[in-house]
Coordinates of C-alpha atoms in Angstrom, one line a residue:
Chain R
X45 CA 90.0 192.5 288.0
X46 CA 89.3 193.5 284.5
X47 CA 92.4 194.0 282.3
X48 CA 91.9 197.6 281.4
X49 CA 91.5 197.8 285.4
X50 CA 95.1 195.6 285.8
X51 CA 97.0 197.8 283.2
X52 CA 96.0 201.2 285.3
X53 CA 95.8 200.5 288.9
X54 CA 98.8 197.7 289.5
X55 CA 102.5 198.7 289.3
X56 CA 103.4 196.0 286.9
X57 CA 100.2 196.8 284.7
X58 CA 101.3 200.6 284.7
X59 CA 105.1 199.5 283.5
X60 CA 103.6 198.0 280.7
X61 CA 101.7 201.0 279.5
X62 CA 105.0 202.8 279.6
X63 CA 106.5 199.9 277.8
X64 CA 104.2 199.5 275.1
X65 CA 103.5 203.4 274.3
X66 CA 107.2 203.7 274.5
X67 CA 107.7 200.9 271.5
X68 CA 104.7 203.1 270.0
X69 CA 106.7 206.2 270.2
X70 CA 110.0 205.0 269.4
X71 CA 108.0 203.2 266.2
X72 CA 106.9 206.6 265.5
X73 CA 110.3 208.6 265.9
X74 CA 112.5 205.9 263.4
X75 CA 109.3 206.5 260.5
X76 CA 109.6 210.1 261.2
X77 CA 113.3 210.4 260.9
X78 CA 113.5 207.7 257.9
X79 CA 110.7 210.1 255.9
X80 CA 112.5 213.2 256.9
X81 CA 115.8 211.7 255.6
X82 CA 114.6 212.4 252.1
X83 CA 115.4 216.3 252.1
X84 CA 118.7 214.9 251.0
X85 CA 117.5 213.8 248.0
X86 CA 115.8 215.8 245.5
X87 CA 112.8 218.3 246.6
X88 CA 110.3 216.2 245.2
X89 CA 110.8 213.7 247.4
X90 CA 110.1 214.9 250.7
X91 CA 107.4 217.6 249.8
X92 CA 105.8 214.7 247.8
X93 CA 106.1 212.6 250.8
X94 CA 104.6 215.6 253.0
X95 CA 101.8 215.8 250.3
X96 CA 100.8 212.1 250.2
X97 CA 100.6 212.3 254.6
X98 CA 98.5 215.0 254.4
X99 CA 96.5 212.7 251.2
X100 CA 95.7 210.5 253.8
X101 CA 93.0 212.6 255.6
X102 CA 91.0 210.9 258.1
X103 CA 93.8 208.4 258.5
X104 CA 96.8 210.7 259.1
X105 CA 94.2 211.8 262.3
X106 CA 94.2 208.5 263.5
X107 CA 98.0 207.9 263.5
X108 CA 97.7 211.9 265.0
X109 CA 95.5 210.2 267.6
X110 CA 97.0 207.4 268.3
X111 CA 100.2 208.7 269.5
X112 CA 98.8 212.0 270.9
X113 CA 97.0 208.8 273.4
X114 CA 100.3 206.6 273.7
X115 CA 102.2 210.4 274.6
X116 CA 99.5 211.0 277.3
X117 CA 99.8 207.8 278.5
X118 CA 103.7 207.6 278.6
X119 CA 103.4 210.5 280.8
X120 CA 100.3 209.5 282.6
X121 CA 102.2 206.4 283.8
X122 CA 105.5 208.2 284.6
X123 CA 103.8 210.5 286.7
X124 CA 101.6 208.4 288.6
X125 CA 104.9 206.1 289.2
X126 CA 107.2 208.8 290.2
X127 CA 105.0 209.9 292.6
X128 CA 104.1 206.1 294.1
X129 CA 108.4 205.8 293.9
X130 CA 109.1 209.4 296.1
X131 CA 106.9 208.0 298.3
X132 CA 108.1 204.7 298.7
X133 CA 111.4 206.0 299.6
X134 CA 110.1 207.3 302.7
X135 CA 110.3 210.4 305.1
X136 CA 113.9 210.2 305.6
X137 CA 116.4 210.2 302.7
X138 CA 119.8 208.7 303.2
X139 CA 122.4 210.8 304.4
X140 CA 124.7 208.8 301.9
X141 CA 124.0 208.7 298.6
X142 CA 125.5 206.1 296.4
X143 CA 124.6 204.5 293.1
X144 CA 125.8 200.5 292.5
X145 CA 125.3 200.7 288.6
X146 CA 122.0 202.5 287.6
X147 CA 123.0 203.8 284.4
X148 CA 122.9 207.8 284.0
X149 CA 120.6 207.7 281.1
X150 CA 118.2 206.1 283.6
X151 CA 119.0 207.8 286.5
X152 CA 117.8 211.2 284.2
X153 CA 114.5 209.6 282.1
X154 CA 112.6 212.4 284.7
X155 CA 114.8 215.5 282.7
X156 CA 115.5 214.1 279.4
X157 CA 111.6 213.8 279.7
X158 CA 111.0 217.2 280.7
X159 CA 113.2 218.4 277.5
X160 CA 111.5 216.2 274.8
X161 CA 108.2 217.1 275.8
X162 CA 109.0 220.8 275.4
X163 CA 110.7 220.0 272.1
X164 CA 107.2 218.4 270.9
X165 CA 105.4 221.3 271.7
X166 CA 108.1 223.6 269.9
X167 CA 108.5 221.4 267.0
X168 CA 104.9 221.1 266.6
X169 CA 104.3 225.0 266.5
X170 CA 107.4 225.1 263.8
X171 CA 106.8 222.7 261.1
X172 CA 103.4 221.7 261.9
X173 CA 101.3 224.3 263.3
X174 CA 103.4 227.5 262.0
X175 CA 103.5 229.5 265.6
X176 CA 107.4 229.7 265.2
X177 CA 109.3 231.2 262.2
X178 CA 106.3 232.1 260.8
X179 CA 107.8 234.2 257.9
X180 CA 108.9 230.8 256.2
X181 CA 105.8 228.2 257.1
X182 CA 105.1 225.8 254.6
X183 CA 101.8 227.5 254.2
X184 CA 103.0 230.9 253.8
X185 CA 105.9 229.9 251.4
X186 CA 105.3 229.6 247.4
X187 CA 103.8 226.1 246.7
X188 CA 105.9 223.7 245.3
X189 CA 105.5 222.3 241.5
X190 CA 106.6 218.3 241.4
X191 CA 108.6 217.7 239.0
X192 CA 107.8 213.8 238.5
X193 CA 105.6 211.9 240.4
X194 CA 106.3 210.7 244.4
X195 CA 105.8 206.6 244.5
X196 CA 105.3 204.7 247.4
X197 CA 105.5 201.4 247.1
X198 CA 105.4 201.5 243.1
X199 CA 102.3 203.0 243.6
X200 CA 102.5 206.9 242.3
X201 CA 100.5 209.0 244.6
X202 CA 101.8 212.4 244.1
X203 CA 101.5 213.2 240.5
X204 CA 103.8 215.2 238.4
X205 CA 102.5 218.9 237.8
X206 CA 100.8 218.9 241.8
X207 CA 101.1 222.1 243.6
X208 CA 102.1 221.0 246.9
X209 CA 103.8 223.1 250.0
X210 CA 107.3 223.6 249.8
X211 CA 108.5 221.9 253.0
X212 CA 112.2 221.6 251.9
X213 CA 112.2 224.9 251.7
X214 CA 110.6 225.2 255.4
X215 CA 112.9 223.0 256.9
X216 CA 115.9 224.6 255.2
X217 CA 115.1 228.3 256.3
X218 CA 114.2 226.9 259.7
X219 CA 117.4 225.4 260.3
X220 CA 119.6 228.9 259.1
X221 CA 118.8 230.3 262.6
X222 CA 121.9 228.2 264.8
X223 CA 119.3 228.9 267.7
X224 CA 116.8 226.7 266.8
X225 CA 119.2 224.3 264.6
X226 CA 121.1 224.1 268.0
X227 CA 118.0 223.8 270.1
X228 CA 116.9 220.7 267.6
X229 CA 119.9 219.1 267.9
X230 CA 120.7 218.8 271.9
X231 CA 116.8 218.1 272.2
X232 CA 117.3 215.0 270.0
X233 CA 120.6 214.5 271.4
X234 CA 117.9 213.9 274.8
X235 CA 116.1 212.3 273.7
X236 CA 118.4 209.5 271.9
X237 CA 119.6 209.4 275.4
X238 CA 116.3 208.8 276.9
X239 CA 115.6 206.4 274.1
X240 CA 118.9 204.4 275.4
X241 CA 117.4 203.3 278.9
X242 CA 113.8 203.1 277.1
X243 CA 115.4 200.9 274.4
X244 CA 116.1 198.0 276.5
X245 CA 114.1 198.5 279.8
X246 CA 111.4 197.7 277.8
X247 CA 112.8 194.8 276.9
X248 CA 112.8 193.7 281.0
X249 CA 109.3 195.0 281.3
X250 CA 107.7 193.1 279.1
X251 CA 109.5 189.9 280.3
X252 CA 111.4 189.6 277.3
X253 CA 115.3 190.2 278.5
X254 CA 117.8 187.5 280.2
X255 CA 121.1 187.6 280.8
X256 CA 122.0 185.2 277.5
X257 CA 121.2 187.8 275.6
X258 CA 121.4 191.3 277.1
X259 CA 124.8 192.5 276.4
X260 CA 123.7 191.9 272.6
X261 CA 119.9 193.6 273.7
X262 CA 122.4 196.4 275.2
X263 CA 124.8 196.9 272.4
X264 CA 122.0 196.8 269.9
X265 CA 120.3 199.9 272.1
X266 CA 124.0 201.7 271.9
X267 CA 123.8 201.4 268.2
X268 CA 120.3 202.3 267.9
X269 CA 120.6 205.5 269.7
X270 CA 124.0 206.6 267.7
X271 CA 122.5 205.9 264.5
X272 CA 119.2 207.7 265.5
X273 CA 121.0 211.1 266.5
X274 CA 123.5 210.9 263.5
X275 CA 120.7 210.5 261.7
X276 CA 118.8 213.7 263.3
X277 CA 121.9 215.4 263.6
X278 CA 122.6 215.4 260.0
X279 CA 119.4 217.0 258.8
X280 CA 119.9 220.7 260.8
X281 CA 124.1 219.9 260.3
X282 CA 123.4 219.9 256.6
X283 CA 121.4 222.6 256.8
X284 CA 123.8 225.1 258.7
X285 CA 127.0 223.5 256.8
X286 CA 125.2 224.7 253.6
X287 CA 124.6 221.5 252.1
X288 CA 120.9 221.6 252.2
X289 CA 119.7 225.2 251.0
X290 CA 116.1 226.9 250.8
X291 CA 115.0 225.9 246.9
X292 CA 114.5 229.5 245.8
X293 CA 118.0 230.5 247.1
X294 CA 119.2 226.7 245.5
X295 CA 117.5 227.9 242.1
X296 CA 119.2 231.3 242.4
X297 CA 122.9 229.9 242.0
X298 CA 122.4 227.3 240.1
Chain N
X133 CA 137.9 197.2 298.1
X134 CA 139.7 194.2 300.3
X135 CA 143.3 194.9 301.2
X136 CA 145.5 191.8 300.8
X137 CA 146.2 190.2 304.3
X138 CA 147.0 193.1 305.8
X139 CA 147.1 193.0 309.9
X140 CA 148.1 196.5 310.8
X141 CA 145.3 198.3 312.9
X142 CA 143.0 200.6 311.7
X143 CA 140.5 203.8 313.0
X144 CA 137.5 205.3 311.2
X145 CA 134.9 207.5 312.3
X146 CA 131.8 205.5 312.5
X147 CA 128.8 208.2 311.7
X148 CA 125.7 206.4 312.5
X149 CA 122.1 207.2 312.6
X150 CA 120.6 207.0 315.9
X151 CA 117.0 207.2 316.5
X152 CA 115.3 206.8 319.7
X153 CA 112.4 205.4 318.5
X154 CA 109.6 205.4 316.0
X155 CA 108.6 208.5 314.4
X156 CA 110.8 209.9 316.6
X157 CA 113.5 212.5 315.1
X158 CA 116.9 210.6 314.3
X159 CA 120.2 212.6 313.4
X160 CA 123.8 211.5 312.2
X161 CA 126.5 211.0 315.7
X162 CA 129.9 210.3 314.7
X163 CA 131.9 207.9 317.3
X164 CA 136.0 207.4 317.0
X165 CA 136.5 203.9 316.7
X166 CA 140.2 203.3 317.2
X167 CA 142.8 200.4 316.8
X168 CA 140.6 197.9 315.0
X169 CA 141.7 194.3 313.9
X170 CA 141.1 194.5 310.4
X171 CA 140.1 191.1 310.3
X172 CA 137.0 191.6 312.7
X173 CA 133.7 192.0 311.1
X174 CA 131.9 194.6 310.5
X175 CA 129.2 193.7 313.2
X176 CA 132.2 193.0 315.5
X177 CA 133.3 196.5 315.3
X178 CA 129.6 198.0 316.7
X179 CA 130.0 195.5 319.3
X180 CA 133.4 196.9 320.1
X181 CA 131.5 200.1 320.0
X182 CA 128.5 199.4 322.0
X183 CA 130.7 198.3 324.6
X184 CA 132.6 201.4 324.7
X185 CA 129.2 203.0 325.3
X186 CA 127.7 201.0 327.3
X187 CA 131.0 201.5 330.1
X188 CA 130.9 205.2 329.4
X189 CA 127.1 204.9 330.7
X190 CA 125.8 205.4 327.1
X191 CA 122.5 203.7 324.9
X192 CA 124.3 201.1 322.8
X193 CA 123.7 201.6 318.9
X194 CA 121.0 199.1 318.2
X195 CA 121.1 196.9 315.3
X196 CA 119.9 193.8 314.5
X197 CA 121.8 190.8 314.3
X198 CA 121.4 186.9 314.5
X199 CA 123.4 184.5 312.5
X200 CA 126.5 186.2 311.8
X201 CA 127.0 183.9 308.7
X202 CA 124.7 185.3 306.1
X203 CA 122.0 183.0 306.0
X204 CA 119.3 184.5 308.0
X205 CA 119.3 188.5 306.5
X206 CA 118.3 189.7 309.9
X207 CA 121.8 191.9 309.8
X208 CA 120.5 194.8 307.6
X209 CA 122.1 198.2 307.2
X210 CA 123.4 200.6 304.6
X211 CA 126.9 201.0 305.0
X212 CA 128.4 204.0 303.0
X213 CA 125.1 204.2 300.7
X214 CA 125.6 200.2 300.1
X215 CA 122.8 197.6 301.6
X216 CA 124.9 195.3 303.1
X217 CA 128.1 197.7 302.4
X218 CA 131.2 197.5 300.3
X219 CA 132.0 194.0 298.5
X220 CA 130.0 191.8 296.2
X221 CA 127.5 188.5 297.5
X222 CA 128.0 189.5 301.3
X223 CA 125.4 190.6 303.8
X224 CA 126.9 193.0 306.8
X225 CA 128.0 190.5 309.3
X226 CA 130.3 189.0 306.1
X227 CA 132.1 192.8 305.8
X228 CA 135.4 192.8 307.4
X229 CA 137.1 196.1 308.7
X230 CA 139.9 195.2 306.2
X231 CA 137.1 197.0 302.9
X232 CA 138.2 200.3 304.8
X233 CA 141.4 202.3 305.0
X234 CA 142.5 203.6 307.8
X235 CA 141.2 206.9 308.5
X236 CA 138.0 206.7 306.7
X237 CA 134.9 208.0 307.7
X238 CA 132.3 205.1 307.4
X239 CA 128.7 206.1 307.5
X240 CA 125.7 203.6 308.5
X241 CA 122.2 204.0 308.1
X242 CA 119.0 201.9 308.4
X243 CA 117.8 200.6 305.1
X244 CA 115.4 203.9 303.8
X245 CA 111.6 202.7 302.6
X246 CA 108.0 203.3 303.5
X247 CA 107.1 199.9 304.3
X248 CA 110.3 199.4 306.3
X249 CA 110.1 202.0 309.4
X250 CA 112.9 202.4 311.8
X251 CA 112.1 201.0 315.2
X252 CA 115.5 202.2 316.4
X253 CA 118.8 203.3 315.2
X254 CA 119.7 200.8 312.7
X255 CA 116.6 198.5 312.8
X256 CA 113.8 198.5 311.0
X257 CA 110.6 196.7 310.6
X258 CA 110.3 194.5 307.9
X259 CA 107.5 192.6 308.4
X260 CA 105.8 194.1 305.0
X261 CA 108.0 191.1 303.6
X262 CA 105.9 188.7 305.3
X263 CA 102.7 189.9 304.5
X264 CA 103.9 189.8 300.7
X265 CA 104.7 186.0 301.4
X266 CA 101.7 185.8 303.8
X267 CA 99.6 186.7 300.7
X268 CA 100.8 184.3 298.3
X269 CA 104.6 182.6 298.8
X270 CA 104.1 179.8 299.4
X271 CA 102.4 176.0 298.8
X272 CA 98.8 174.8 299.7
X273 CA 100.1 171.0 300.4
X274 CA 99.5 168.0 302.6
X275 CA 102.4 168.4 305.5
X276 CA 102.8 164.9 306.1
X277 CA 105.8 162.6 306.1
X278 CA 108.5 163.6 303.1
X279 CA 107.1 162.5 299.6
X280 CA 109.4 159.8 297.8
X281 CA 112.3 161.3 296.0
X282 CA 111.9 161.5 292.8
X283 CA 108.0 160.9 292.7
X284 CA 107.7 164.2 290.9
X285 CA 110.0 164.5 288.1
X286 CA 111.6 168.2 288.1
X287 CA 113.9 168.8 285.0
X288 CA 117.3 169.5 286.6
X289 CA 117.6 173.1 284.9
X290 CA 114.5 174.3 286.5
X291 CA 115.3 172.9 289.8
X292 CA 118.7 174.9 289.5
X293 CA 116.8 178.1 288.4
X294 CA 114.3 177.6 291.2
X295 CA 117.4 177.2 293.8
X296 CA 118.9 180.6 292.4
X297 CA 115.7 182.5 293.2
X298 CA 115.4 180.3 296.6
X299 CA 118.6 181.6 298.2
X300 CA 116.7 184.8 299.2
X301 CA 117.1 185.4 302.4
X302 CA 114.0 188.4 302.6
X303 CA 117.1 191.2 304.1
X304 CA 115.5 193.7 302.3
X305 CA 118.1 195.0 300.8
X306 CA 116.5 195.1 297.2
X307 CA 114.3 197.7 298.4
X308 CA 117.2 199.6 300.4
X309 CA 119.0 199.8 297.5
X310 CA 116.5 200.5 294.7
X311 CA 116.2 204.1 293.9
X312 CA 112.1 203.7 294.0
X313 CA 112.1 201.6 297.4
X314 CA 111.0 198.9 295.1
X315 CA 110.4 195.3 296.2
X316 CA 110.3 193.8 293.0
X317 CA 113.4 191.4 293.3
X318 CA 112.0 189.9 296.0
X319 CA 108.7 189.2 294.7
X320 CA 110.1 187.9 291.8
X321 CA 112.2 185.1 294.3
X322 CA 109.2 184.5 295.7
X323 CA 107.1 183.9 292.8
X324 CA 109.3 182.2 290.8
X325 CA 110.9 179.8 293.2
X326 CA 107.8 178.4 293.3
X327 CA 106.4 178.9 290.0
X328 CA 109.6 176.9 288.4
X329 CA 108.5 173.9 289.9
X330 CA 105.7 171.1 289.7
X331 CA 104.4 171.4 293.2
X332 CA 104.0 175.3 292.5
X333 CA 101.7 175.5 289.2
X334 CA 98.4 174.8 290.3
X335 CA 98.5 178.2 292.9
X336 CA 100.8 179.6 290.2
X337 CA 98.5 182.5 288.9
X338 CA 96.6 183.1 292.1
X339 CA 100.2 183.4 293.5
X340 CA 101.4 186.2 291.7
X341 CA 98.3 188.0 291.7
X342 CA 98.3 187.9 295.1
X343 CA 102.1 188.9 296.2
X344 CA 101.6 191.6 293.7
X345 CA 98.9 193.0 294.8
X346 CA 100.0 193.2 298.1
X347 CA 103.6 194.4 297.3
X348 CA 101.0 197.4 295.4
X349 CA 99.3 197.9 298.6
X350 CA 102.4 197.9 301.4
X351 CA 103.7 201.3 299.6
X352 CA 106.8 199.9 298.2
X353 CA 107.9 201.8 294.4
X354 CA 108.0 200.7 291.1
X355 CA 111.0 199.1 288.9
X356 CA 112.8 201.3 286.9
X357 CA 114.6 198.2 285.5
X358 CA 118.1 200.1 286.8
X359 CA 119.2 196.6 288.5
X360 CA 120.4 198.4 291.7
X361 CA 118.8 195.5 293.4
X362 CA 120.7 192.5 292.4
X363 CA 124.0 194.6 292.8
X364 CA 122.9 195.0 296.1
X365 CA 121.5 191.4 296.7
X366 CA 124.0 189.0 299.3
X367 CA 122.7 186.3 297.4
X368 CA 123.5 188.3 293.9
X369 CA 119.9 187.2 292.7
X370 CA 119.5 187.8 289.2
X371 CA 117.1 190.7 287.6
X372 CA 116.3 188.0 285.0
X373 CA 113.8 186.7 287.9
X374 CA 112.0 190.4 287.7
X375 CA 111.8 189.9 283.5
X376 CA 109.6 186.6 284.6
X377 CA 107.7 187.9 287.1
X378 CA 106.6 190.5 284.7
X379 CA 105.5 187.7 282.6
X380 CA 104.1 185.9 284.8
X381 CA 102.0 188.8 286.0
X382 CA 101.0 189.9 282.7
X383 CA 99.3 186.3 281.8
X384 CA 98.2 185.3 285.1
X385 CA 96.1 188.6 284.5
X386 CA 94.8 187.8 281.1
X387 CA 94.1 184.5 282.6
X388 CA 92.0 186.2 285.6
X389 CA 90.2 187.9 283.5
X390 CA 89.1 185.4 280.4
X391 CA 89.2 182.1 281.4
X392 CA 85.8 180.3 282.1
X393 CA 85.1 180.0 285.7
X394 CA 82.1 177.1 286.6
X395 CA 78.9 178.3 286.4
X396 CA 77.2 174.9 288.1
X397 CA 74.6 175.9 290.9
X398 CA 73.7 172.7 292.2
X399 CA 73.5 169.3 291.2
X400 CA 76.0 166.5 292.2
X401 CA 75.2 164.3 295.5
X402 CA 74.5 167.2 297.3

C-alpha cells in the first residue's frame, strides 16, 4: 500500500490524520489567542499586528489553506470513524449502560465538535468576513492611524503614520452585545474542553504516551486547557467589564 | 464492591438476555434467584439457575464456560454494563455473589460487537479473534525439539514487557467494553508480545500489517484512546501496548512502502 493509501483507508492511518491536523489546529488556536492577547495593550499593537497578517498576501492564504485542509480533514476522519465505530457496536445495544473511566470530555468530542464548528463559521462571518455586526466591521469602521511602528521580531513592518483597519475597535463593539460575548465564551469554553481529550489522546495516537509519564502528559493537558480559556475568556470579559473600550468612545473620555 | 467475609444469604433478580438463536429476536427475562451462598461464583449461581429451569421443564440460560479459573477467557459476559462484571483483574467465573447486595437487580448480557454475534443467550462467536491471529500472531519457526535456554539472549525488561502483553487470554472483553467495539488492546497483545522479542522481528512488520488489516476488515471500531479496555481487561493489560502498536503500525507502513524490495530476475544456480 502506498502511504497516502495507509493514512486514509486503515483505522490506525485515519487516527493519525486526526492526530496530526489536531496538533495543526491546536498550533493554530495558541498563535491565534497569543496575537489576539495584544488588544490589552495599546491599539497599535494589535491593528498593526492585523495589518502585517493581511501584509503577508499570498502567504497568509497558504496558512488560510492549510488549516481550512487540516479542518476538513479533522472532520473527514471523525466522520468516517464514527460511522465505522456505530457500526462496530452492532444491532443490539446493551440494555445496561455503564462507563469504567472514559473521561466526559471524551465521551462528548462528537458535541463539543458540533459547537466549535458552528462557532468557526460564526466567528468567521464576525471578524473576518463582516456578515455579523456589520455596523462595526473592521472595514466599515474609520481606519486606524499608527501611532509608532508594529515590530516583529525587531524587524518594523507596520510603519508609523499607516492607515490600517481599526480592529480594536471591532472587537471591542463586538463584544458590548452579552449575546455574542456570551456565545464566544461557552464556545471556547467547548472547545478548551474538546482540546482536553485531544490534548493528550494524541499523545497515545501517535505512540508517544506511557504510563511513566502520563499523569504529568495529563496534568500538563489540565493546565493547558485552563490557561487557554482564561486566556479567551479574558478578552470578551474585558470587554463587557469595561476594561477594553471601542477607541473612539476611549478617545472620548479621555 | 466485595463485602468483608460476610456468610449471610442473599437474592437478586438475575435479568438476562435470552436469545434463541442467531439473528433471531432476543429480549431481557428476569428470574428470582433466592438464598445464594455469597461465596459461590458468579457462574455457580446460573448453574443454580439453570437447574431450577431445567426441573421446572425450562431451556437453561446458555453461556459459555470452561476453566472456571480465569485462564482460558471462554467465560465472557457483561455483568451490570462491566465485561467480566464488578471487581478489578477478574474474568466472570472469578466474581463471587458476595460483589452484590442483597436485593439487587443484576443484569447480564452477551458481550455487544459486530464481529462478535450471539449464537445464543449469553454466547457469542468470537472467532474474528482468530482470524486476527490467523493473519499474523504468531512465529514462522522450526517446531522441533526446545532450543537451548539461553541461546537467544532476551534483555530481562523486554521479556517482562512481552509477558505483560502475553497474559491475554483473547475474552474479548476489550471490544465488549470499548465504546467503538474496538479490538485494538488485543491487537496490540498480539503484536507486541511478539514484536518485544528476538524470535519475533524478522515477521515483525508483515505482522502488524497483517493483524491490522484484518482487525480493519472484521468490522470491529476505532480507538478513541478512552482506555475502557484495559479497565475492563482480567489480565489489566496496559493501553501503553496500543501507544506501540500505533508505532509500530505507523513505521512498518513507511517501511512497506520505501524500502527496496529485490529486483533480481534470474541468475544464481538456477
Amino acid at each position: 500500500m502506498n502511504p497516502v493509501g495507509f493514512f486514509f483507508r486503515s483505522s490506525i492511518g485515519r487516527k493519525i490524520l486526526m492526530a496530526v491536523t489536531g496538533a495543526i489546529l491546536i498550533g493554530f488556536v495558541v498563535g491565534h489567542l497569543v496575537g489576539n492577547l495584544q488588544i490589552f495593550s495599546h491599539p497599535d499593537k494589535i491593528n498593526g499586528y492585523a495589518q502585517f497578517l493581511h501584509q503577508l498576501g499570498p502567504l497568509l492564504w497558504v496558512a488560510r489553506i492549510g488549516l481550512l485542509v487540516a479542518v476538513v480533514i479533522h472532520i473527514w476522519a471523525a466522520t468516517v470513524l464514527t460511522l465505522e465505530n456505530r457500526r462496530a457496536r452492532g444491532p443490539v445495544p446493551y440494555g445496561f449502560k455503564h462507563t469504567i473511566r472514559a473521561t466526559l470530555a471524551s465521551r462528548t468530542m462528537r458535541l463539543t465538535g458540533y459547537v466549535v464548528l458552528a462557532f468557526i463559521v460564526y466567528h468567521l462571518a464576525h471578524f473576518t468576513l463582516g456578515a455579523a455586526q456589520s455596523g462595526t466591521f473592521k472595514a466599515n469602521l474609520p481606519k486606524y492611524t499608527m501611532a509608532q511602528d508594529y515590530a516583529v521580531a525587531g524587524f518594523p513592518v507596520v510603519k508609523a503614520g499607516t492607515q490600517v483597519d481599526d480592529v480594536y475597535s471591532m472587537v471591542a463593539h463586538g463584544f458590548q452585545s452579552p449575546a455574542v460575548a456570551i456565545f464566544y465564551i461557552v464556545a471556547v469554553g467547548l472547545l478548551s474542553f474538546h482540546l482536553l481529550h485531544g490534548f493528550d489522546s494524541l499523545f497515545q495516537t501517535l505512540g508517544w504516551r506511557t504510563h511513566r509519564w502520563a499523569g504529568a502528559l495529563r496534568a500538563a493537558a489540565v493546565a493547558f486547557c485552563l490557561a487557554y480559556f482564561a486566556g479567551n475568556l479574558a478578552i470578551p470579559g474585558a470587554v463587557l467589564a469595561g476594561k477594553v473600550k471601542p477607541r473612539a468612545v476611549a478617545a472620548a473620555t479621555r | 464492591m466485595v463485602a468483608a467475609n460476610s456468610t449471610a444469604p442473599l437474592s437478586i433478580t438475575l435479568r438476562v438476555w435470552r436469545q434463541a438463536g442467531p439473528n433471531q429476536p432476543g429480549q431481557f427475562v428476569d428470574y428470582q434467584s433466592k438464598d445464594l451462598s455469597p461465596n459461590m461464583s458468579f457462574l455457580e449461581m446460573l448453574d443454580v439457575v439453570n437447574d431450577q429451569l431445567t426441573a421446572k421443564g425450562e431451556e437453561p440460560i446458555a453461556f459459555a464456560h470452561d476453566c472456571r479459573e480465569g485462564i482460558c477467557g471462554t467465560c465472557s459476559c457483561t455483568i451490570n454494563g462491566k465485561p467480566h462484571g464488578p471487581g478489578k483483574g477478574v474474568a466472570t467465573c472469578q466474581v463471587y455473589m458476595r460483589s452484590f447486595r442483597d436485593g439487587d437487580v443484576v443484569t447480564v448480557e452477551p458481550f455487544r460487537a459486530a464481529a462478535f454475534p450471539v449464537i445464543k443467550d449469553l454466547i457469542t462467536d468470537r472467532s474474528a479473534f482468530d482470524k486476527i491471529q490467523q493473519a499474523g500472531g504468531y512465529i514462522t519457526a522450526r517446531a522441533g525439539s526446545a532450543p537451548d535456554a539461553n541461546a537467544i539472549p532476551v534483555p530481562k525488561p523486554d521479556a517482562d514487557l512481552a509477558m505483560d502483553a502475553a497474559t491475554c487470554i483473547g475474552c474479548g472483553a476489550c471490544v465488549a467494553a470499548c465504546k467503538n467495539a474496538s479490538a485494538m488492546l488485543f491487537v496490540a497483545a498480539k503484536v507486541s508480545h511478539l514484536g518485544l522479542v528476538p524470535q519475533g522481528q524478522a515477521e515483525r512488520d508483515k505482522r502488524v500489517l497483517a493483524m491490522v488489516s484484518t482487525m480493519d476488515e472484521l468490522g470491529f471500531g476505532n480507538c478513541t484512546n478512552q482506555y475502557e479496555c484495559s479497565a475492563a481487561c482480567p489480565k489489566l493489560i496496559s493501553h501503553d501496548f496500543i501507544a506501540r502498536l500505533n508505532r509500530d503500525y505507523f513505521n512498518a507502513s513507511l517501511r512497506a512502502s520505501f524500502q527496496p524490495e529485490s529486483q533480481s530476475t534470474g541468475g544464481g544456480a538456477g
